[in-house]
C-alpha positions as a Python dict, from the first residue, in 0.01 Angstrom:
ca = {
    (1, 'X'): (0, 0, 0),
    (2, 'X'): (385, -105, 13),
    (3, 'X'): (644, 41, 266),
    (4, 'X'): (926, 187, 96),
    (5, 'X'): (1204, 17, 269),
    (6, 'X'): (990, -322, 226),
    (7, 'X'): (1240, -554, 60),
    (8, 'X'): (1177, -804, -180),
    (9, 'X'): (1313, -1178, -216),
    (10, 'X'): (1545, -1046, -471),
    (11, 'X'): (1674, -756, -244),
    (12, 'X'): (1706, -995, 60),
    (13, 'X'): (1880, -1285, -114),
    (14, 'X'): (2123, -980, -230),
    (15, 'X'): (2202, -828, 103),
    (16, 'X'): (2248, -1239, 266),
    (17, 'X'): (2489, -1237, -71),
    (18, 'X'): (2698, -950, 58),
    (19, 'X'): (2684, -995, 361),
    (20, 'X'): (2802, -1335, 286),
    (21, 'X'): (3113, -1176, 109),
    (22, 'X'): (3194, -952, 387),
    (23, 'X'): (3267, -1249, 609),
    (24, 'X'): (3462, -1426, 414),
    (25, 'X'): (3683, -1076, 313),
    (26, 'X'): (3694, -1001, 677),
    (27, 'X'): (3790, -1476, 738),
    (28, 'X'): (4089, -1413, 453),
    (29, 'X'): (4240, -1092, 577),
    (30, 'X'): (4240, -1247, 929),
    (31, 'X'): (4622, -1276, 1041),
    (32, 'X'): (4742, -1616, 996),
    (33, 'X'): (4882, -1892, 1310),
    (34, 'X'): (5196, -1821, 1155),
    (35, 'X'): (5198, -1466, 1099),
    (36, 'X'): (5468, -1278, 1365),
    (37, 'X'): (5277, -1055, 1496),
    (38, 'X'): (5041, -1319, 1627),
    (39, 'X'): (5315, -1500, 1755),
    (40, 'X'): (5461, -1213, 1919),
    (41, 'X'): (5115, -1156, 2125),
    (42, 'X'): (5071, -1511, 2180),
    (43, 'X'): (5441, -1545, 2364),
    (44, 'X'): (5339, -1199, 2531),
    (45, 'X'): (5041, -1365, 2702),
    (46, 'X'): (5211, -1635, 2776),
    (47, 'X'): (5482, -1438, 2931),
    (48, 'X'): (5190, -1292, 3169),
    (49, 'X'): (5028, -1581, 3233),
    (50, 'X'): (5338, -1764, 3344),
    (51, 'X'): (5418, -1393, 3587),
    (52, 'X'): (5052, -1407, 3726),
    (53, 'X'): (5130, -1794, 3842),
    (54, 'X'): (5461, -1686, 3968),
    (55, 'X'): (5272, -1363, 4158),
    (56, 'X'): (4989, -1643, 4279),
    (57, 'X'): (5227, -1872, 4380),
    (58, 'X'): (5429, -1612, 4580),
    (59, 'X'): (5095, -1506, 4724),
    (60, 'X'): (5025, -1898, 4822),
    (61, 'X'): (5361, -1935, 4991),
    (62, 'X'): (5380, -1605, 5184),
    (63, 'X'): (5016, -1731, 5328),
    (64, 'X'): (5131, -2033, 5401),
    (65, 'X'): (5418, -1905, 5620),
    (66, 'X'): (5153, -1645, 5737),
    (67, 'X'): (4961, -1937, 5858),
    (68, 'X'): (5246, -2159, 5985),
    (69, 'X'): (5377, -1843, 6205),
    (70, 'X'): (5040, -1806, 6344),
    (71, 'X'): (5005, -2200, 6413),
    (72, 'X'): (5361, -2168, 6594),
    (73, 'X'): (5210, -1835, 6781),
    (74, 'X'): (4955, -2016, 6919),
    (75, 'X'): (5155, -2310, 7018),
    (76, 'X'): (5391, -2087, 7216),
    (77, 'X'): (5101, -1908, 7368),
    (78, 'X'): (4878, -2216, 7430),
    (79, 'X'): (5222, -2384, 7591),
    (80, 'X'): (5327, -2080, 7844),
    (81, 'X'): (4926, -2082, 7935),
    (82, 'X'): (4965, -2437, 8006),
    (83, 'X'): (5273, -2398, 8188),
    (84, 'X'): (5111, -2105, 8424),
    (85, 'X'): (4804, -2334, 8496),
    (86, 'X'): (5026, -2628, 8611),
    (87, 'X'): (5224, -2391, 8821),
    (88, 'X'): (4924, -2183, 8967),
    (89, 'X'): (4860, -2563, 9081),
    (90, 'X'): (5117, -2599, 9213),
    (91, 'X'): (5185, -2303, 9423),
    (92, 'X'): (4803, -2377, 9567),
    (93, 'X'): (4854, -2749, 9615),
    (94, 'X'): (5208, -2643, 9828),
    (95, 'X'): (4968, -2326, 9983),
    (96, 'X'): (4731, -2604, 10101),
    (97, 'X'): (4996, -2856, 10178),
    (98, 'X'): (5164, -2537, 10431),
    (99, 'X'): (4807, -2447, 10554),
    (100, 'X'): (4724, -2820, 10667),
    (101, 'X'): (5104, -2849, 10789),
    (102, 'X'): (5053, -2510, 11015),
    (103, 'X'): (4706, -2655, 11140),
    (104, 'X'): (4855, -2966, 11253),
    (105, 'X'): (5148, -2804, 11446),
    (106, 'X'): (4900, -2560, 11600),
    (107, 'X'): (4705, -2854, 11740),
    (108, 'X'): (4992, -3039, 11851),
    (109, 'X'): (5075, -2730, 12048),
    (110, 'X'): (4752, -2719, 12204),
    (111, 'X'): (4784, -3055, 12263),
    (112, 'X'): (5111, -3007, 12426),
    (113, 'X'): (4985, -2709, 12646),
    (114, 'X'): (4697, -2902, 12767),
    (115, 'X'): (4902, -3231, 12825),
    (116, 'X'): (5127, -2954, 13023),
    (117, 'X'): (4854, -2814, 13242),
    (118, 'X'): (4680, -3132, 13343),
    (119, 'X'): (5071, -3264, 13428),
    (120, 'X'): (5050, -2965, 13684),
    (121, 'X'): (4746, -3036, 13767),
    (122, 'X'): (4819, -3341, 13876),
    (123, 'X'): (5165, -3252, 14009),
    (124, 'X'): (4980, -3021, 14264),
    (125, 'X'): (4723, -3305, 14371),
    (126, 'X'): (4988, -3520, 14492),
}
């Protein structure tokens, strides 16, 4: 029992055959490397490639300066937090330097009171 749309050698070599022809019709009607129209897409995608690099390379630089303004950002910031640290220091370092300078007036005025009272002291013994 055959199938009806069983194909032959004969039938098969014929449709390769044509189908063979079709390619090559469809190869020779292809437009040529000098045909204008070709030429006239080719220079338009050129035309865009060569505006998508300029848009990327725009892109690229505005990042850059992006970056660079950040970088300098930081700078400033990390220099005024360095500057507040060294003079936090030294507004504790002169704190501490008044604070030991008060302590040793106060105990040369004790010092001088009791030197003062012991001078009566011994003022009245005598």
């Amino acid at each position: 029992m055959r199938h009806p749309t069983d194909n032959g050698f004969a039938d098969r070599r014929k449709a390769a055959a044509e189908a063979k022809q079709k390619l090559l019709k469809k190869f020779a009607s292809a437009p040529k490397a000098d045909d204008p129209e070709l030429a006239a897409k080719l220079a338009e995608r050129q035309a865009n490639a060569a505006a998508r690099e300029a848009r990327r390379a725009e892109r690229d630089r505005l990042k850059q300066e992006e970056n660079a303004r950040h970088l300098a950002e930081a700078a400033a910031l990390t220099a005024a937090a360095e500057a507040e640290q060294k003079a936090e220091a030294t507004a504790r370092e002169q704190a501490e330097r008044d604070r030991i300078a008060r302590v040793v007036a106060d105990e040369a005025e004790r010092k001088a009171e009791r030197d003062r009272r012991y001078a009566a002291r011994k003022a009245r013994q005598r």
